[in-house]
Amino acid sequence: MQRASDPRISAGILALAAIGLLIGGAFAGLLFEGANDFSGAWAAFDPYLLRVVRFTLWQAALSTLLSVAPALFVARALSRHPRFPGRGFILQLFALPLALPAIVAALGILALYGRAGYFAGFLGAVGGYNWPGIYGLSGILVAHVFFNLPLATRLFLEALQTIQADQWRLASQLGMGAAPAFRLIEWPTLRAALPGVAGLVFMLCITSFTIVLTLGGGPGATTLEVGIYQALRFDFDPARAVALTLLQIALTFVVVLALTRLGANTTGDANLPVAPRRYVSAGRTETALNAALVVLALLFVGGPMTATLMSGLGADLGRLAGEAAVRQATLTSAVLAFLSALLSVALSLSLTMARRVLALKRRSGPRTVLEHATDTGAGFVLVVPPIVIGAGWFLLLRHVGDVFAIAPVMVVTVNAVMAMPFAIRAIRPAYDAASERHERLCALLAIAGWARLRLVDWPSLRRPLATAFAFAMALSLGDLGVIALFGSDSVQTLPYLLLARMGSYRTEDAAGLALLLGLVCLALVVAASWLGRGERD
């Protein structure tokens, strides 16, 4: 049906080559540096590095436990009460932490629980001493639970919604109470979803950079990714950076491999069809307990957002808007995020088109290597976190010229590739459906290339592409991983400037910048969600 020289296959090959160049260049930088200073890299495996590894695993394990265990009960509470005023708002609120930049959330948590936070007096009075703040392991755990409790709740809730209606109907006819219903109906479904959800949260926690950088407590609360950043930007110890990077790659590879075996959803998206069901009625005691659980989760998730809003509104926003540095950082962030989103959508669409063409050409039999690569190529980035790619290129480019001059290119390319798994999830279903309708007609009329994309595919892809673009732009706007390595006084984004203001104890300015950044990112994600719903409708 397709010509051997279909331009969509060529576009997919170019996209794979771009991803391969980005990741391969990072590995080349690491290998080159390790070969030049093998003894130094080997010597970096000292007791300090082992402490960093232990803390990375320990904080991830604790964060996973504190996020997933409550999420089981919050999801069940929401599942047991499918209709009550405000339920839709709560689910929407639980989706917002995924869109909130990590540095904005960290600032909101400090505004609540920090030494001068809104709850400092209360916490000090309860403890009987001056509240020391929340830096260190406690701050990292609170921030990780803030992000991952809503995610785990939504995933568990979607798992519960897959329970067949017949099971609930039979339980209702038998007069089954809450405890037997949980043991016989709900728990088997939750238990099946538990390893995948816990593994996903664990992966997010071991690759957490911004949270640990802003809320960590120095050498005693440092993870591998923050150690890479410190080794390059503060200590300039390339050998230690190589050792830390190799350990981080090995760790993420093991976790991603385990997630793949468990069938986990690594992008955190879960929109499953819901069959009509009949719930076992909840008694008064259970209703009261479920209401308390939902309210506590709502307060925990909504607190940092409210604190960010209040502290941001208390800042001198007019003065901030008039600062040349703020205006320049805003312009830089907007330009880099726009280019990153554009590149991410182009690469994602290229891989999607190539995968579809190769599947049609194959018809039956095993997939070719190229088809497999176009199907899973975007997933390679899950194994190599942004800070690792940035570290590899940092080490490679320092032998060529000015590392910081290449900052815009690195920010655009790394953020574009990191957003691809999300962009593909928005684009692929729509493109496959459009291809199913139009493929034979386009082949008969010899419509291909740009003409096909403009005349045939564009009407079907317009909204999915806009969804992917908005989400990719929001991710790029809030990212701190790459710019933290390559940023300088001449190239600053809003997250980089916000971190600098926090570091210089200009907390009021940081609060105002956090409000601006958070509102823009949330607006983009809300737009992406609206566009996605419009396409499904």
PDB file of C-alpha atoms in Angstrom, residues 200-359:
ATOM      1  CA  LEU A 200       6.241   4.610  38.900  1.00  0.00           C
ATOM      2  CA  VAL A 201       6.290   6.754  42.052  1.00  0.00           C
ATOM      3  CA  PHE A 202       9.652   5.270  43.045  1.00  0.00           C
ATOM      4  CA  MET A 203      11.111   6.152  39.645  1.00  0.00           C
ATOM      5  CA  LEU A 204       9.827   9.716  39.890  1.00  0.00           C
ATOM      6  CA  CYS A 205      11.431  10.051  43.321  1.00  0.00           C
ATOM      7  CA  ILE A 206      14.877   8.708  42.407  1.00  0.00           C
ATOM      8  CA  THR A 207      14.983  11.070  39.402  1.00  0.00           C
ATOM      9  CA  SER A 208      13.759  14.068  41.407  1.00  0.00           C
ATOM     10  CA  PHE A 209      16.196  16.933  40.994  1.00  0.00           C
ATOM     11  CA  THR A 210      14.544  20.277  41.700  1.00  0.00           C
ATOM     12  CA  ILE A 211      12.836  19.167  44.913  1.00  0.00           C
ATOM     13  CA  VAL A 212      16.052  17.859  46.447  1.00  0.00           C
ATOM     14  CA  LEU A 213      18.050  20.862  45.209  1.00  0.00           C
ATOM     15  CA  THR A 214      15.699  23.394  46.814  1.00  0.00           C
ATOM     16  CA  LEU A 215      14.596  21.500  49.937  1.00  0.00           C
ATOM     17  CA  GLY A 216      17.611  19.264  50.608  1.00  0.00           C
ATOM     18  CA  GLY A 217      19.728  19.866  53.647  1.00  0.00           C
ATOM     19  CA  GLY A 218      23.250  19.865  52.250  1.00  0.00           C
ATOM     20  CA  PRO A 219      25.567  16.830  52.056  1.00  0.00           C
ATOM     21  CA  GLY A 220      23.339  14.839  54.399  1.00  0.00           C
ATOM     22  CA  ALA A 221      20.339  15.117  52.055  1.00  0.00           C
ATOM     23  CA  THR A 222      21.800  14.821  48.562  1.00  0.00           C
ATOM     24  CA  THR A 223      20.689  12.473  45.806  1.00  0.00           C
ATOM     25  CA  LEU A 224      22.641  11.287  42.786  1.00  0.00           C
ATOM     26  CA  GLU A 225      21.200  13.928  40.458  1.00  0.00           C
ATOM     27  CA  VAL A 226      21.911  16.799  42.828  1.00  0.00           C
ATOM     28  CA  GLY A 227      25.380  15.333  43.386  1.00  0.00           C
ATOM     29  CA  ILE A 228      26.006  15.478  39.614  1.00  0.00           C
ATOM     30  CA  TYR A 229      24.987  19.138  39.572  1.00  0.00           C
ATOM     31  CA  GLN A 230      27.186  19.993  42.553  1.00  0.00           C
ATOM     32  CA  ALA A 231      30.165  18.112  41.127  1.00  0.00           C
ATOM     33  CA  LEU A 232      30.030  20.137  37.894  1.00  0.00           C
ATOM     34  CA  ARG A 233      28.855  23.579  38.973  1.00  0.00           C
ATOM     35  CA  PHE A 234      30.411  23.968  42.429  1.00  0.00           C
ATOM     36  CA  ASP A 235      33.276  21.514  42.871  1.00  0.00           C
ATOM     37  CA  PHE A 236      34.087  21.048  39.176  1.00  0.00           C
ATOM     38  CA  ASP A 237      35.034  17.440  39.763  1.00  0.00           C
ATOM     39  CA  PRO A 238      34.348  15.719  36.407  1.00  0.00           C
ATOM     40  CA  ALA A 239      35.516  12.349  37.684  1.00  0.00           C
ATOM     41  CA  ARG A 240      32.958  12.348  40.481  1.00  0.00           C
ATOM     42  CA  ALA A 241      30.295  13.584  38.065  1.00  0.00           C
ATOM     43  CA  VAL A 242      31.005  10.599  35.791  1.00  0.00           C
ATOM     44  CA  ALA A 243      30.752   8.126  38.662  1.00  0.00           C
ATOM     45  CA  LEU A 244      27.501   9.639  39.913  1.00  0.00           C
ATOM     46  CA  THR A 245      26.040   9.733  36.397  1.00  0.00           C
ATOM     47  CA  LEU A 246      26.831   6.092  35.672  1.00  0.00           C
ATOM     48  CA  LEU A 247      25.212   5.050  38.939  1.00  0.00           C
ATOM     49  CA  GLN A 248      22.130   7.148  38.175  1.00  0.00           C
ATOM     50  CA  ILE A 249      21.798   5.588  34.707  1.00  0.00           C
ATOM     51  CA  ALA A 250      22.138   2.083  36.147  1.00  0.00           C
ATOM     52  CA  LEU A 251      19.541   2.827  38.817  1.00  0.00           C
ATOM     53  CA  THR A 252      16.960   4.304  36.443  1.00  0.00           C
ATOM     54  CA  PHE A 253      17.529   1.496  33.939  1.00  0.00           C
ATOM     55  CA  VAL A 254      16.741  -1.135  36.566  1.00  0.00           C
ATOM     56  CA  VAL A 255      13.610   0.725  37.697  1.00  0.00           C
ATOM     57  CA  VAL A 256      12.323   1.346  34.148  1.00  0.00           C
ATOM     58  CA  LEU A 257      12.953  -2.312  33.268  1.00  0.00           C
ATOM     59  CA  ALA A 258      10.952  -3.371  36.307  1.00  0.00           C
ATOM     60  CA  LEU A 259       8.169  -0.938  35.375  1.00  0.00           C
ATOM     61  CA  THR A 260       8.046  -2.362  31.867  1.00  0.00           C
ATOM     62  CA  ARG A 261       7.715  -5.887  33.237  1.00  0.00           C
ATOM     63  CA  LEU A 262       4.933  -4.708  35.538  1.00  0.00           C
ATOM     64  CA  GLY A 263       3.125  -2.915  32.720  1.00  0.00           C
ATOM     65  CA  ALA A 264       3.154   0.422  34.552  1.00  0.00           C
ATOM     66  CA  ASN A 265       1.939   3.618  32.915  1.00  0.00           C
ATOM     67  CA  THR A 266       5.140   5.684  32.846  1.00  0.00           C
ATOM     68  CA  THR A 267       3.504   8.932  31.741  1.00  0.00           C
ATOM     69  CA  GLY A 268       0.947   9.009  34.509  1.00  0.00           C
ATOM     70  CA  ASP A 269      -1.994   9.239  32.122  1.00  0.00           C
ATOM     71  CA  ALA A 270      -4.956   7.018  32.821  1.00  0.00           C
ATOM     72  CA  ASN A 271      -8.223   7.568  30.991  1.00  0.00           C
ATOM     73  CA  LEU A 272     -10.014   4.225  31.055  1.00  0.00           C
ATOM     74  CA  PRO A 273     -13.615   3.637  29.994  1.00  0.00           C
ATOM     75  CA  VAL A 274     -15.941   3.326  32.923  1.00  0.00           C
ATOM     76  CA  ALA A 275     -18.686   0.692  32.848  1.00  0.00           C
ATOM     77  CA  PRO A 276     -21.977   1.421  34.621  1.00  0.00           C
ATOM     78  CA  ARG A 277     -21.842  -0.060  38.091  1.00  0.00           C
ATOM     79  CA  ARG A 278     -23.889  -0.362  41.220  1.00  0.00           C
ATOM     80  CA  TYR A 279     -22.039   0.387  44.422  1.00  0.00           C
ATOM     81  CA  VAL A 280     -22.529  -1.285  47.748  1.00  0.00           C
ATOM     82  CA  SER A 281     -24.088   1.444  49.850  1.00  0.00           C
ATOM     83  CA  ALA A 282     -21.815   3.017  52.436  1.00  0.00           C
ATOM     84  CA  GLY A 283     -22.962   3.323  56.034  1.00  0.00           C
ATOM     85  CA  ARG A 284     -22.744   6.456  58.149  1.00  0.00           C
ATOM     86  CA  THR A 285     -19.496   5.493  59.866  1.00  0.00           C
ATOM     87  CA  GLU A 286     -17.795   4.599  56.610  1.00  0.00           C
ATOM     88  CA  THR A 287     -19.100   7.767  54.956  1.00  0.00           C
ATOM     89  CA  ALA A 288     -17.694   9.888  57.781  1.00  0.00           C
ATOM     90  CA  LEU A 289     -14.294   8.172  57.585  1.00  0.00           C
ATOM     91  CA  ASN A 290     -14.189   8.506  53.796  1.00  0.00           C
ATOM     92  CA  ALA A 291     -15.137  12.172  54.010  1.00  0.00           C
ATOM     93  CA  ALA A 292     -12.348  12.779  56.531  1.00  0.00           C
ATOM     94  CA  LEU A 293      -9.807  11.045  54.278  1.00  0.00           C
ATOM     95  CA  VAL A 294     -10.831  13.065  51.233  1.00  0.00           C
ATOM     96  CA  VAL A 295     -10.812  16.356  53.158  1.00  0.00           C
ATOM     97  CA  LEU A 296      -7.351  15.680  54.611  1.00  0.00           C
ATOM     98  CA  ALA A 297      -5.983  14.824  51.162  1.00  0.00           C
ATOM     99  CA  LEU A 298      -7.652  17.918  49.728  1.00  0.00           C
ATOM    100  CA  LEU A 299      -6.096  20.158  52.385  1.00  0.00           C
ATOM    101  CA  PHE A 300      -2.659  18.582  51.947  1.00  0.00           C
ATOM    102  CA  VAL A 301      -2.669  19.026  48.163  1.00  0.00           C
ATOM    103  CA  GLY A 302      -4.387  22.398  48.117  1.00  0.00           C
ATOM    104  CA  GLY A 303      -2.310  23.915  50.919  1.00  0.00           C
ATOM    105  CA  PRO A 304       0.935  24.567  49.014  1.00  0.00           C
ATOM    106  CA  MET A 305      -1.021  25.900  46.022  1.00  0.00           C
ATOM    107  CA  THR A 306      -2.917  28.319  48.238  1.00  0.00           C
ATOM    108  CA  ALA A 307       0.279  29.348  50.017  1.00  0.00           C
ATOM    109  CA  THR A 308       1.968  30.018  46.675  1.00  0.00           C
ATOM    110  CA  LEU A 309      -0.946  32.197  45.614  1.00  0.00           C
ATOM    111  CA  MET A 310      -1.062  34.144  48.883  1.00  0.00           C
ATOM    112  CA  SER A 311       2.674  34.730  49.146  1.00  0.00           C
ATOM    113  CA  GLY A 312       2.864  35.631  45.450  1.00  0.00           C
ATOM    114  CA  LEU A 313       0.097  38.202  45.760  1.00  0.00           C
ATOM    115  CA  GLY A 314       1.959  39.666  48.745  1.00  0.00           C
ATOM    116  CA  ALA A 315       5.018  40.366  46.615  1.00  0.00           C
ATOM    117  CA  ASP A 316       5.622  43.658  44.823  1.00  0.00           C
ATOM    118  CA  LEU A 317       4.498  42.384  41.437  1.00  0.00           C
ATOM    119  CA  GLY A 318       4.668  45.813  39.836  1.00  0.00           C
ATOM    120  CA  ARG A 319       8.328  46.240  40.756  1.00  0.00           C
ATOM    121  CA  LEU A 320       9.129  42.744  39.565  1.00  0.00           C
ATOM    122  CA  ALA A 321       7.439  43.377  36.244  1.00  0.00           C
ATOM    123  CA  GLY A 322       9.573  46.456  35.780  1.00  0.00           C
ATOM    124  CA  GLU A 323      12.907  44.689  36.388  1.00  0.00           C
ATOM    125  CA  ALA A 324      14.962  44.137  33.253  1.00  0.00           C
ATOM    126  CA  ALA A 325      16.197  40.768  34.560  1.00  0.00           C
ATOM    127  CA  VAL A 326      12.627  39.502  35.060  1.00  0.00           C
ATOM    128  CA  ARG A 327      11.501  40.667  31.647  1.00  0.00           C
ATOM    129  CA  GLN A 328      14.526  39.102  29.985  1.00  0.00           C
ATOM    130  CA  ALA A 329      14.070  35.813  31.864  1.00  0.00           C
ATOM    131  CA  THR A 330      10.379  35.748  30.923  1.00  0.00           C
ATOM    132  CA  LEU A 331      11.182  36.347  27.257  1.00  0.00           C
ATOM    133  CA  THR A 332      13.939  33.727  27.306  1.00  0.00           C
ATOM    134  CA  SER A 333      11.643  31.179  28.957  1.00  0.00           C
ATOM    135  CA  ALA A 334       8.855  31.829  26.462  1.00  0.00           C
ATOM    136  CA  VAL A 335      11.120  31.564  23.412  1.00  0.00           C
ATOM    137  CA  LEU A 336      12.922  28.442  24.595  1.00  0.00           C
ATOM    138  CA  ALA A 337       9.674  26.758  25.678  1.00  0.00           C
ATOM    139  CA  PHE A 338       8.021  27.580  22.346  1.00  0.00           C
ATOM    140  CA  LEU A 339      10.924  26.156  20.350  1.00  0.00           C
ATOM    141  CA  SER A 340      11.128  23.106  22.619  1.00  0.00           C
ATOM    142  CA  ALA A 341       7.411  22.372  22.235  1.00  0.00           C
ATOM    143  CA  LEU A 342       7.613  22.841  18.465  1.00  0.00           C
ATOM    144  CA  LEU A 343      10.549  20.430  18.215  1.00  0.00           C
ATOM    145  CA  SER A 344       8.872  17.912  20.544  1.00  0.00           C
ATOM    146  CA  VAL A 345       5.678  17.871  18.470  1.00  0.00           C
ATOM    147  CA  ALA A 346       7.631  17.536  15.206  1.00  0.00           C
ATOM    148  CA  LEU A 347       9.691  14.611  16.510  1.00  0.00           C
ATOM    149  CA  SER A 348       6.652  12.916  18.051  1.00  0.00           C
ATOM    150  CA  LEU A 349       4.599  13.257  14.875  1.00  0.00           C
ATOM    151  CA  SER A 350       7.483  11.902  12.791  1.00  0.00           C
ATOM    152  CA  LEU A 351       7.815   8.791  14.951  1.00  0.00           C
ATOM    153  CA  THR A 352       4.045   8.289  15.011  1.00  0.00           C
ATOM    154  CA  MET A 353       3.752   8.497  11.217  1.00  0.00           C
ATOM    155  CA  ALA A 354       6.711   6.197  10.611  1.00  0.00           C
ATOM    156  CA  ARG A 355       5.412   3.590  13.057  1.00  0.00           C
ATOM    157  CA  ARG A 356       2.011   3.557  11.360  1.00  0.00           C
ATOM    158  CA  VAL A 357       3.464   3.214   7.846  1.00  0.00           C
ATOM    159  CA  LEU A 358       5.787   0.402   8.882  1.00  0.00           C
ATOM    160  CA  ALA A 359       2.904  -1.435  10.580  1.00  0.00           C
TER     161      ALA A 359
END
